[in-house]
Tab-separated table of C-alpha atoms in Angstrom:
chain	number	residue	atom	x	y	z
A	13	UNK	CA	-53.088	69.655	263.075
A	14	UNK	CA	-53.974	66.166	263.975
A	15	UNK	CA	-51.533	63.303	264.064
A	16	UNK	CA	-48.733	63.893	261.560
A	17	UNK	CA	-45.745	62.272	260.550
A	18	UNK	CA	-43.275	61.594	263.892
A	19	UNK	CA	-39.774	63.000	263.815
A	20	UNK	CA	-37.179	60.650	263.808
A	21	UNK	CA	-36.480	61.861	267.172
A	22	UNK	CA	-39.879	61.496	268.166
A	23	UNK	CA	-39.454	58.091	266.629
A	24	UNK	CA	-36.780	57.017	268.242
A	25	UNK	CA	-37.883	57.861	271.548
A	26	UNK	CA	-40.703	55.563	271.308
A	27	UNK	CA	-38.337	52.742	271.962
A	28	UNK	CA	-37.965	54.213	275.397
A	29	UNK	CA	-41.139	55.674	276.015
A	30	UNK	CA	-44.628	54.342	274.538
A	31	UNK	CA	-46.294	56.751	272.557
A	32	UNK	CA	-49.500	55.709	272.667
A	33	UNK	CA	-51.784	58.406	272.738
A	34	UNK	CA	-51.137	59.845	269.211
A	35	UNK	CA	-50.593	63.853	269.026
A	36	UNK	CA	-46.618	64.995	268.284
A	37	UNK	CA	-45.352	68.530	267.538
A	38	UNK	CA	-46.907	69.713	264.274
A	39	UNK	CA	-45.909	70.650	261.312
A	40	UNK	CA	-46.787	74.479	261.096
A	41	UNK	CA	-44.353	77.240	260.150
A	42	UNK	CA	-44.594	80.632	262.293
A	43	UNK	CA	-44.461	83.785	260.680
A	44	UNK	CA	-44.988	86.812	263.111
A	45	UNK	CA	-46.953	89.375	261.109
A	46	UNK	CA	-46.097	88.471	258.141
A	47	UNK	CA	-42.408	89.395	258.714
A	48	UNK	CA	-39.864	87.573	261.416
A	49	UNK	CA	-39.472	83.948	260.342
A	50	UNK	CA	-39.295	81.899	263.467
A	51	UNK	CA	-37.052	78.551	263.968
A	52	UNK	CA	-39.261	76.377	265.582
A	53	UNK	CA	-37.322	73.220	265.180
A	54	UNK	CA	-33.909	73.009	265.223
A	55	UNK	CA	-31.105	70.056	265.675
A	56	UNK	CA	-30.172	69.889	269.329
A	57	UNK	CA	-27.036	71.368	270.500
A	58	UNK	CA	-23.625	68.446	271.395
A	59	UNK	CA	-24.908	68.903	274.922
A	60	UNK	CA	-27.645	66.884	274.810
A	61	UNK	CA	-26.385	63.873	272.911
A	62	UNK	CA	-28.225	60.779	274.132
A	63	UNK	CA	-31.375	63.144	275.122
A	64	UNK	CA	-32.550	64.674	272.232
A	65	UNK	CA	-32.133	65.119	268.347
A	66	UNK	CA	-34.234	67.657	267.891
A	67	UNK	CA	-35.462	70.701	269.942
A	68	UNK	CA	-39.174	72.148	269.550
A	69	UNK	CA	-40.303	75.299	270.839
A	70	UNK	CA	-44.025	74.680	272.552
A	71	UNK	CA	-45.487	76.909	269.622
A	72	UNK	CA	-45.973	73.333	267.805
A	73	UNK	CA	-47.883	71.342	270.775
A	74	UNK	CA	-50.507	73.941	270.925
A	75	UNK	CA	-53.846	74.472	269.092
A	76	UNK	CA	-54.336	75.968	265.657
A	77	UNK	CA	-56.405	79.128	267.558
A	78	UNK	CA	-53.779	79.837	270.514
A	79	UNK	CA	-50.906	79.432	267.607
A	80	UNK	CA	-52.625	81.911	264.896
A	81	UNK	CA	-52.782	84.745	268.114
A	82	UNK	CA	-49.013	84.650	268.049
A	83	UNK	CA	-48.924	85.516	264.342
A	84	UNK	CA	-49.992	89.239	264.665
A	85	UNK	CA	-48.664	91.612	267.103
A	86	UNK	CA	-52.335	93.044	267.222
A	87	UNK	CA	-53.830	89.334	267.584
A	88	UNK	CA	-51.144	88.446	270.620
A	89	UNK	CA	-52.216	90.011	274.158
A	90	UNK	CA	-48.831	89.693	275.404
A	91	UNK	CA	-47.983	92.934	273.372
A	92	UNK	CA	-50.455	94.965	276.012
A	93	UNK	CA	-47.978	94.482	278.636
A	94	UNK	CA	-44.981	95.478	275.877
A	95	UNK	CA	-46.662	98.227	275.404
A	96	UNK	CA	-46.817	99.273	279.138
A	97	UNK	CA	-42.966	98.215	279.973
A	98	UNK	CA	-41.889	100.567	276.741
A	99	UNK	CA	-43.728	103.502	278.921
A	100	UNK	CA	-41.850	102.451	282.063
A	101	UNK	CA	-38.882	102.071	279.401
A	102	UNK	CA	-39.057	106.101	279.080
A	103	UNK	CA	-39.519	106.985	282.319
A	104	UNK	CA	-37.063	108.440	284.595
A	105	UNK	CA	-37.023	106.711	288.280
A	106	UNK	CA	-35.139	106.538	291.307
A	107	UNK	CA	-32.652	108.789	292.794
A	108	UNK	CA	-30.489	108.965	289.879
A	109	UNK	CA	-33.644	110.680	287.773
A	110	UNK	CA	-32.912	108.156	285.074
A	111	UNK	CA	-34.994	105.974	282.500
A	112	UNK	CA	-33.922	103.352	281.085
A	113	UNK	CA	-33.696	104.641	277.729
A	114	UNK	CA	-31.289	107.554	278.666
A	115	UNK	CA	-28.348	104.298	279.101
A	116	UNK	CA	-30.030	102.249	276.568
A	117	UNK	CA	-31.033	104.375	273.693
A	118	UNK	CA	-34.668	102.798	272.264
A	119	UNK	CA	-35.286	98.852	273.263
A	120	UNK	CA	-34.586	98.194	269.816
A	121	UNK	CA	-31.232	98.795	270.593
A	122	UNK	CA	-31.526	95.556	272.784
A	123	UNK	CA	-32.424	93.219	270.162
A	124	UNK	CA	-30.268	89.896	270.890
A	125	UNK	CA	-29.732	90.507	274.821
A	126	UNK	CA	-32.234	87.686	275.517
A	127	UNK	CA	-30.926	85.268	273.379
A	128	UNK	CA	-27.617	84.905	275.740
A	129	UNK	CA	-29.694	85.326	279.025
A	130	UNK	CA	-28.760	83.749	281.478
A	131	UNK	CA	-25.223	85.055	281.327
A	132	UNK	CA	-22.414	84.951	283.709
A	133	UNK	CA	-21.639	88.531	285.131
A	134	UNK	CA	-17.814	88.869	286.089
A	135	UNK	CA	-17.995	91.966	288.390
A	136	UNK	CA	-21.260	90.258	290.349
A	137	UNK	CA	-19.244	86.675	289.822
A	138	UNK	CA	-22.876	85.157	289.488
A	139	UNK	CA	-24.843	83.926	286.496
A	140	UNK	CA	-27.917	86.176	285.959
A	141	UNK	CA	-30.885	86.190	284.521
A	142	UNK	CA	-32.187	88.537	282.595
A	143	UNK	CA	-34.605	90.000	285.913
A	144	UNK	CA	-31.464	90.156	287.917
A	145	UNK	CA	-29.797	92.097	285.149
A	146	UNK	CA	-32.434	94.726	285.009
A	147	UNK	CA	-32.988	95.029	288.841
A	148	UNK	CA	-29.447	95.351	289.078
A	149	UNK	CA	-29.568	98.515	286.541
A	150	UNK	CA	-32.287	99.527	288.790
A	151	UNK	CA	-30.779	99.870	292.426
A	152	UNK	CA	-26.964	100.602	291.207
A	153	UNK	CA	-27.760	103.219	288.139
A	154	UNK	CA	-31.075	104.498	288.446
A	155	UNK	CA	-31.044	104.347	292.542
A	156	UNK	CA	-34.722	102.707	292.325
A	157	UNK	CA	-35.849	100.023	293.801
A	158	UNK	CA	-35.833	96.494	292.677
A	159	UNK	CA	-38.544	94.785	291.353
A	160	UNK	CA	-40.018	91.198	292.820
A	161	UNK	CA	-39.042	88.834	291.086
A	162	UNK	CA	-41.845	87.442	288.100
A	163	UNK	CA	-43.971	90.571	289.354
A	164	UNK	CA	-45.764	92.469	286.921
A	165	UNK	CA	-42.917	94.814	286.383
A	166	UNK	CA	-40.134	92.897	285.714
A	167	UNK	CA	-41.914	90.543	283.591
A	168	UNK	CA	-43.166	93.153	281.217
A	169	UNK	CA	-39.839	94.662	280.719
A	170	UNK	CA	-38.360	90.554	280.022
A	171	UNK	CA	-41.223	90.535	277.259
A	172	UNK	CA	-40.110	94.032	275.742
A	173	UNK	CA	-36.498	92.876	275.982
A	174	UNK	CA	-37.766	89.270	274.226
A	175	UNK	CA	-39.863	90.656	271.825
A	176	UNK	CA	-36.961	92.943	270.102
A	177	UNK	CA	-35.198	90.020	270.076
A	178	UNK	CA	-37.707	88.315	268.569
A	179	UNK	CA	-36.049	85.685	264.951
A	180	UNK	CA	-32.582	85.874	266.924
A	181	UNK	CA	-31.724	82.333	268.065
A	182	UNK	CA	-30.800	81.352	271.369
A	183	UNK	CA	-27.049	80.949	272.473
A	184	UNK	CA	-26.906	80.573	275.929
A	185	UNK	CA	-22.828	79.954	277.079
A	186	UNK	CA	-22.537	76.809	279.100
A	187	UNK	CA	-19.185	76.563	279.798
A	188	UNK	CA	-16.629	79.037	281.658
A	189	UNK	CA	-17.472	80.284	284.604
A	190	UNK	CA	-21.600	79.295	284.145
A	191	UNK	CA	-20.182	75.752	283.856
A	192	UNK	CA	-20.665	74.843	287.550
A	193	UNK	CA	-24.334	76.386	287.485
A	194	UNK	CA	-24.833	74.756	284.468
A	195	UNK	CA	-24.013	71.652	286.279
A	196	UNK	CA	-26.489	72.663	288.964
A	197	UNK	CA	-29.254	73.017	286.742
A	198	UNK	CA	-28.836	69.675	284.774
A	199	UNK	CA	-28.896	67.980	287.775
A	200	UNK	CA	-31.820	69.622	288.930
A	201	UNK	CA	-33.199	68.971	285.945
A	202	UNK	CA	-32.794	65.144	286.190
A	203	UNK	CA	-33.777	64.755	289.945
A	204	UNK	CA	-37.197	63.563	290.822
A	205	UNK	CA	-39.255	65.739	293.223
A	206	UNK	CA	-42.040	65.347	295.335
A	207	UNK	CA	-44.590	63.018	296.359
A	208	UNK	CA	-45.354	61.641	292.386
A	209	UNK	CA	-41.105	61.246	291.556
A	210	UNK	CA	-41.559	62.934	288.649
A	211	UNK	CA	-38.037	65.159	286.958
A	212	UNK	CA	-38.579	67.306	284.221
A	213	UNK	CA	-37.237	64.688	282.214
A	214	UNK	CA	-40.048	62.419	282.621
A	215	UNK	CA	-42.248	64.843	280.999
A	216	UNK	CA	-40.325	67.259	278.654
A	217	UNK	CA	-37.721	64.658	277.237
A	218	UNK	CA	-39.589	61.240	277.317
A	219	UNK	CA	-43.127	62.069	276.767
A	220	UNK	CA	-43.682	65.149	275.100
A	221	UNK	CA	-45.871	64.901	272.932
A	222	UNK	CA	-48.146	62.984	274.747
A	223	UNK	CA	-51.032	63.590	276.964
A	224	UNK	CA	-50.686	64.153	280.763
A	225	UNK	CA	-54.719	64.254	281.182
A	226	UNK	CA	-55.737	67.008	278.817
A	227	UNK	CA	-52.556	68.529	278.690
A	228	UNK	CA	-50.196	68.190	275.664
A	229	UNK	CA	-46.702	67.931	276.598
A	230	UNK	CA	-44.410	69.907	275.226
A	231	UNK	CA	-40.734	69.379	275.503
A	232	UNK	CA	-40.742	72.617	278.322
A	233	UNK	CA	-38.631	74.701	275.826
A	234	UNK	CA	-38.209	78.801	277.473
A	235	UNK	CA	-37.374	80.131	274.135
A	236	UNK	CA	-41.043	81.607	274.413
A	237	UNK	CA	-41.054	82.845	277.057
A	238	UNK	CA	-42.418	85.701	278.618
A	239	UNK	CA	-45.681	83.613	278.210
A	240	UNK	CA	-49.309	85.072	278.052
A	241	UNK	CA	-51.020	82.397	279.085
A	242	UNK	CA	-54.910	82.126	278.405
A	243	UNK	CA	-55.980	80.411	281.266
A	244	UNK	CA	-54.879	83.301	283.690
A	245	UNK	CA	-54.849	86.392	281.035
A	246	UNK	CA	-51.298	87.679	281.971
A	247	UNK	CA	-47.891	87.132	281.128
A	248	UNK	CA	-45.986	84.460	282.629
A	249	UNK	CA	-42.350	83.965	283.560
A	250	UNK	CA	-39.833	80.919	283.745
A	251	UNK	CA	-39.439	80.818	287.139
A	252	UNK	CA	-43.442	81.056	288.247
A	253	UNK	CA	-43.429	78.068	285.444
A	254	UNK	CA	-41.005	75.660	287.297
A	255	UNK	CA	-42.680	76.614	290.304
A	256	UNK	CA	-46.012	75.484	288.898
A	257	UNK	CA	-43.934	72.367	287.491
A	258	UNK	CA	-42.680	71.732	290.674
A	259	UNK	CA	-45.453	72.014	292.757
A	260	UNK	CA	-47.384	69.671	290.051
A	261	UNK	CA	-45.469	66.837	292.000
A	262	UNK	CA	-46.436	67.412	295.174
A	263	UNK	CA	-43.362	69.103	296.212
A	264	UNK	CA	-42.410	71.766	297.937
A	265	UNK	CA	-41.290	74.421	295.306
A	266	UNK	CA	-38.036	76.742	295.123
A	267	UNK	CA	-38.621	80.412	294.861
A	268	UNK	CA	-38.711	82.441	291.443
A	269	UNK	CA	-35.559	84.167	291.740
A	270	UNK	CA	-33.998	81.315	293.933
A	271	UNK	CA	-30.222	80.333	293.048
A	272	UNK	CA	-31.558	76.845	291.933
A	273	UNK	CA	-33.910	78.162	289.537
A	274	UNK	CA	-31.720	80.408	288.264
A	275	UNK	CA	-29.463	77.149	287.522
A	276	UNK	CA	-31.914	75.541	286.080
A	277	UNK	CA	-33.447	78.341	283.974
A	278	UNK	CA	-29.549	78.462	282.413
A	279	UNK	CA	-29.651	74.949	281.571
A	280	UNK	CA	-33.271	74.703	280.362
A	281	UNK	CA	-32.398	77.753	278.344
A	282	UNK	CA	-29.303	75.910	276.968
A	283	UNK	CA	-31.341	73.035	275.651
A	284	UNK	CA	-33.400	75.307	273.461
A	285	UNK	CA	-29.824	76.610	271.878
A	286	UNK	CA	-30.795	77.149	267.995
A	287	UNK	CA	-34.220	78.090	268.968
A	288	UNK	CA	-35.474	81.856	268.308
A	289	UNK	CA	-36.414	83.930	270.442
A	290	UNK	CA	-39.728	84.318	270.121
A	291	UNK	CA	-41.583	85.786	273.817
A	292	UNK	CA	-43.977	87.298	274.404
A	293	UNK	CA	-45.611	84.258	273.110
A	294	UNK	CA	-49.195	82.891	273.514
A	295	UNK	CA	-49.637	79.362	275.564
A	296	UNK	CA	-52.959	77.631	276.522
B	14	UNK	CA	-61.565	104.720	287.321
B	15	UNK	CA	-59.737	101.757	285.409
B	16	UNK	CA	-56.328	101.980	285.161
B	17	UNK	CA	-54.055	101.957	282.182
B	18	UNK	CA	-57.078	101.686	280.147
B	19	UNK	CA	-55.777	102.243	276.270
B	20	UNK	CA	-57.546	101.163	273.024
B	21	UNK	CA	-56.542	100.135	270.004
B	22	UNK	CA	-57.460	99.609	266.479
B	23	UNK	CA	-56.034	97.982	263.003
B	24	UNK	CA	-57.879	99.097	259.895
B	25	UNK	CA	-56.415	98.978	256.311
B	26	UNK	CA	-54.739	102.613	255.143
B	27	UNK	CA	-56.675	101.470	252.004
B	28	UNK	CA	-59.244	99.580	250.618
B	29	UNK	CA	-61.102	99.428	247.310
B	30	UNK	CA	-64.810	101.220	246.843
B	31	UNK	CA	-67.415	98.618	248.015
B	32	UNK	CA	-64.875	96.347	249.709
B	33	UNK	CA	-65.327	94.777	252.796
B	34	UNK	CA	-62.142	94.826	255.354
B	35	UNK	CA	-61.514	93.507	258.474
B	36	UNK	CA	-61.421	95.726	261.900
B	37	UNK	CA	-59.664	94.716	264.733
B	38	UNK	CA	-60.331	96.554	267.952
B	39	UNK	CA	-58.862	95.683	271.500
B	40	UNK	CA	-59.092	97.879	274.747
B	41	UNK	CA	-56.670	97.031	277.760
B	42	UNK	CA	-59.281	96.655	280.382
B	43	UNK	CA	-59.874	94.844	283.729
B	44	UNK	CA	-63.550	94.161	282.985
B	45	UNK	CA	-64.398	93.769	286.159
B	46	UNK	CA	-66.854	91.615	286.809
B	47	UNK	CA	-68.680	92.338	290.471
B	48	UNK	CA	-68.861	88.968	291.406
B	49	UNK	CA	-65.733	88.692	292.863
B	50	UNK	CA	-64.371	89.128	296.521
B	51	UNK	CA	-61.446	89.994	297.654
B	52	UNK	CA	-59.489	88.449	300.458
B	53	UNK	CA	-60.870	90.612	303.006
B	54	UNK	CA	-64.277	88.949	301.688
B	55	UNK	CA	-65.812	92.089	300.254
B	56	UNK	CA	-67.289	92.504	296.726
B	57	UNK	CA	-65.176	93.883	294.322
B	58	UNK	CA	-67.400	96.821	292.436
B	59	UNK	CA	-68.487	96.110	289.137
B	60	UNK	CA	-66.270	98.062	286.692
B	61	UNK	CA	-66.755	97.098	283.171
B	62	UNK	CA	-66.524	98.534	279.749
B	63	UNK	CA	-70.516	98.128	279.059
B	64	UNK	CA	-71.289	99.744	274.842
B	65	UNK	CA	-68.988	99.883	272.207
B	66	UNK	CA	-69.476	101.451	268.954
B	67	UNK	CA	-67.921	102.128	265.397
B	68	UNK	CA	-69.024	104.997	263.242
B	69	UNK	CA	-68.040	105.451	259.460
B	70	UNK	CA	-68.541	108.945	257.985
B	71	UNK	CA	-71.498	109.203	260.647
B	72	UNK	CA	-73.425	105.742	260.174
B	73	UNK	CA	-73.038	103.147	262.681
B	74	UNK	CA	-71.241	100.395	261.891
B	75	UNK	CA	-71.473	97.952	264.981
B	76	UNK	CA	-73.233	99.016	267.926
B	77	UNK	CA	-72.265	96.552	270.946
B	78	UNK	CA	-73.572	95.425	274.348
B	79	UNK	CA	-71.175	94.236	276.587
B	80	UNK	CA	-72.371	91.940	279.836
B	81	UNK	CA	-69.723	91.023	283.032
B	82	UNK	CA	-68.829	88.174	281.522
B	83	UNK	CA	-66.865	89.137	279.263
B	84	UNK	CA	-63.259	88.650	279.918
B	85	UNK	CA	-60.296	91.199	280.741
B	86	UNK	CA	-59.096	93.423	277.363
B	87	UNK	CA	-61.758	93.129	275.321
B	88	UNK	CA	-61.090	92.155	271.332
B	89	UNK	CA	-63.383	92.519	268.546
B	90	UNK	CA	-63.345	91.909	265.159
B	91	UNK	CA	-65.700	92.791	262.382
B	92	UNK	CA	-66.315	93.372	258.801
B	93	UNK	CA	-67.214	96.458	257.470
B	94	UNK	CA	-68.030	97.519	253.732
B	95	UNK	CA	-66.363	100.934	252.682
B	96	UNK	CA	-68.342	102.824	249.794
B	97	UNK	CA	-66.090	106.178	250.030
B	98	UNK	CA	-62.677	107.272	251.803
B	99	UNK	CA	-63.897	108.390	255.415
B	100	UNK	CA	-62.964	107.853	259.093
B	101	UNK	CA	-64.041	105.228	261.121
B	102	UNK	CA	-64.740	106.480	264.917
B	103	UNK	CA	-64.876	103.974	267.874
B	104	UNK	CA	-65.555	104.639	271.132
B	105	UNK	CA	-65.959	102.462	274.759
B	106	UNK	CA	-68.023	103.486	277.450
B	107	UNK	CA	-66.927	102.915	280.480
B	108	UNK	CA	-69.082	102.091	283.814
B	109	UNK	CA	-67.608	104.889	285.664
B	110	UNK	CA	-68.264	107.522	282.780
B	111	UNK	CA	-65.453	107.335	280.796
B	112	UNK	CA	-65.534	107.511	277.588
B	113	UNK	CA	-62.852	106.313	275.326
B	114	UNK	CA	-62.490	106.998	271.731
B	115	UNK	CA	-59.833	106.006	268.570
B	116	UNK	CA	-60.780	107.393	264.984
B	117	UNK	CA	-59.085	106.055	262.004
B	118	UNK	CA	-58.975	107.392	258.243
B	119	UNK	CA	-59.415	104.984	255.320
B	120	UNK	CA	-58.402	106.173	251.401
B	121	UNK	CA	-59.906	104.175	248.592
B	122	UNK	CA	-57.296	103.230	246.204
């Protein structure tokens, strides 16, 4: 898994951006237990013409070790925390003495509602994410309270709901109604924050693949994500991520749950269209 | 006493007589260490899985110290040879008392 062949896209890019420091995305297939084939890699979507060619989940820009712990349910610590959101799946709560199972049948039943999440809700006339879906099932059906937003909670249910979902690929909708957040979010996505002026761009679409310090870039792809991450032992969500991005720059950061990250989790979603689905996964 | 403390285990249904298979074992645990403080600036009490052990058919198979330093949910994995169809036994001892155990039956075929 050292220094393979470069994508053409990878190739290409280095007329923009030097590539010095060798170290792409590799060439390693994942197979999760022996069973769902995963697209990894996957020729980017109209939308980002000009951007990218190809899109590469951040499975490929980590070590053999962390990589081989996503192969086996039993090998991938994420699964504890499925494990405790499918007990909170079966249990009743809230006024309403209702679980989510007695709407929803078993969370198989789920498999391919996080591949369109994000997803424009008419009756709310907002784009939500898949949190604000299930907190919204929570206060109007069950009569429970909502959870915070990237707490413990909520972000073990998102790994249940991605890891039934897991092989499906991502199809977020961009246009419609979403089109203006959409908007939002690629802006966002573009602008350069705090003190060090960096956008996500400057990372995830010119550099990864390189080294920032010790850190391998990836291209910032949320296909994966819920992410168990090893350096704090828990699972991760999207939003703490792009705070953590964020506040990398020296800036002050939005809040998870904020209307702007919720734009930009739709369009950073959107560029990993064609991707599986493939959370809870395992990240360094 | 730990919360949401569950173990878990992965051994073959089957294995041939005199073959050696993997075990996986994991137990969701905090693994508390004692050296930490919390933001009031008082220790957090040790509370640690501390022995683990697998039996097969009554021998001991792996026999297992466990120190603070060992990090939340721990996983181990071993070989073990199987002469006969049995049941493997494994069991956690926890700091406080408790005592967790998992058993799992293995045919040889």
């Amino acid at each position: 898994m050292l220094f393979r062949t470069m994508t053409v896209a990878a190739a290409m890019l280095a007329l923009t951006a030097p590539m010095s420091a060798a170290g792409g995305a590799d060439d390693d297939v994942l197979v999760i237990n022996e069973d769902i084939e995963i697209t990894t890699k996957a020729a980017a979507s109209p939308l980002l013409d000009g951007h990218l060619d190809e899109v590469i989940s951040g499975w490929h820009f980590r070590d053999d070790d962390t990589q081989a712990m996503e192969m086996d349910d039993f090998d991938n610590p994420g699964m504890i925390f499925v494990d405790q959101a499918i007990e909170v799946w079966n249990t009743a709560e809230g006024s309403e003495g209702k679980s989510c199972a007695d709407c929803h049948g078993a969370p198989e039943e789920m498999a391919g509602v996080r591949a369109v999440y994000p997803k424009w809700n008419e009756d709310a006339g907002e784009v939500r994410t898949m949190q604000m879906q299930i907190n919204s099932c929570r206060t109007e059906r069950m009569g429970a309270e909502a959870w915070k937003y990237d707490a413990a909670p909520a972000i073990n249910m998102e790994a249940l709901l991605a890891s039934v979902s897991r092989g499906m690929p991502v199809n977020v909708a961009t246009d419609g109604p979403a089109a203006e957040t959409w908007e939002k979010g690629k802006e966002m996505y573009y602008t350069r924050y705090g003190l060090l002026e960096l956008s996500c761009a400057n990372c995830h679409e010119q550099n990864y693949g390189n080294y920032i310090r010790a850190d391998h870039l990836s291209q910032g792809q949320i296909n994966a994500f819920p992410a168990y991450r090893l350096k704090n032992a828990k699972l991760n969500g999207v939003h703490d991520r792009f705070k953590g991005c964020i506040r990398d720059t020296r800036a002050e950061t939005f809040s998870p749950g904020s209307p702007e990250f919720v734009a930009l989790e739709l369009y950073v979603a959107s560029r990993g269209n064609g991707l599986d689905v493939e959370g809870p996964s395992v990240r360094n | 006493m730990a919360d949401g403390v569950k173990p878990r285990v992965k051994v073959p249904s089957k294995a041939a007589a005199g073959e050696a298979i993997t075990i996986k074992t994991l137990i969701s645990h905090p693994m508390e260490s004692g050296q930490r403080k919390d933001s009031s600036g008082n220790v957090i009490p040790r509370s640690i899985i501390n022995r683990f052990t697998c039996e097969f058919n009554g021998e001991s198979v792996i026999d297992i110290t466990m120190e603070p330093a060992i990090s939340t949910n721990p996983y181990f994995e071993f070989e073990a040879t199987v002469p006969e169809a049995g049941e493997f036994k494994f069991t956690w001892y926890d700091d406080d008392g408790s005592v967790y155990k998992d058993s799992k039956k293995i045919e040889i075929g």
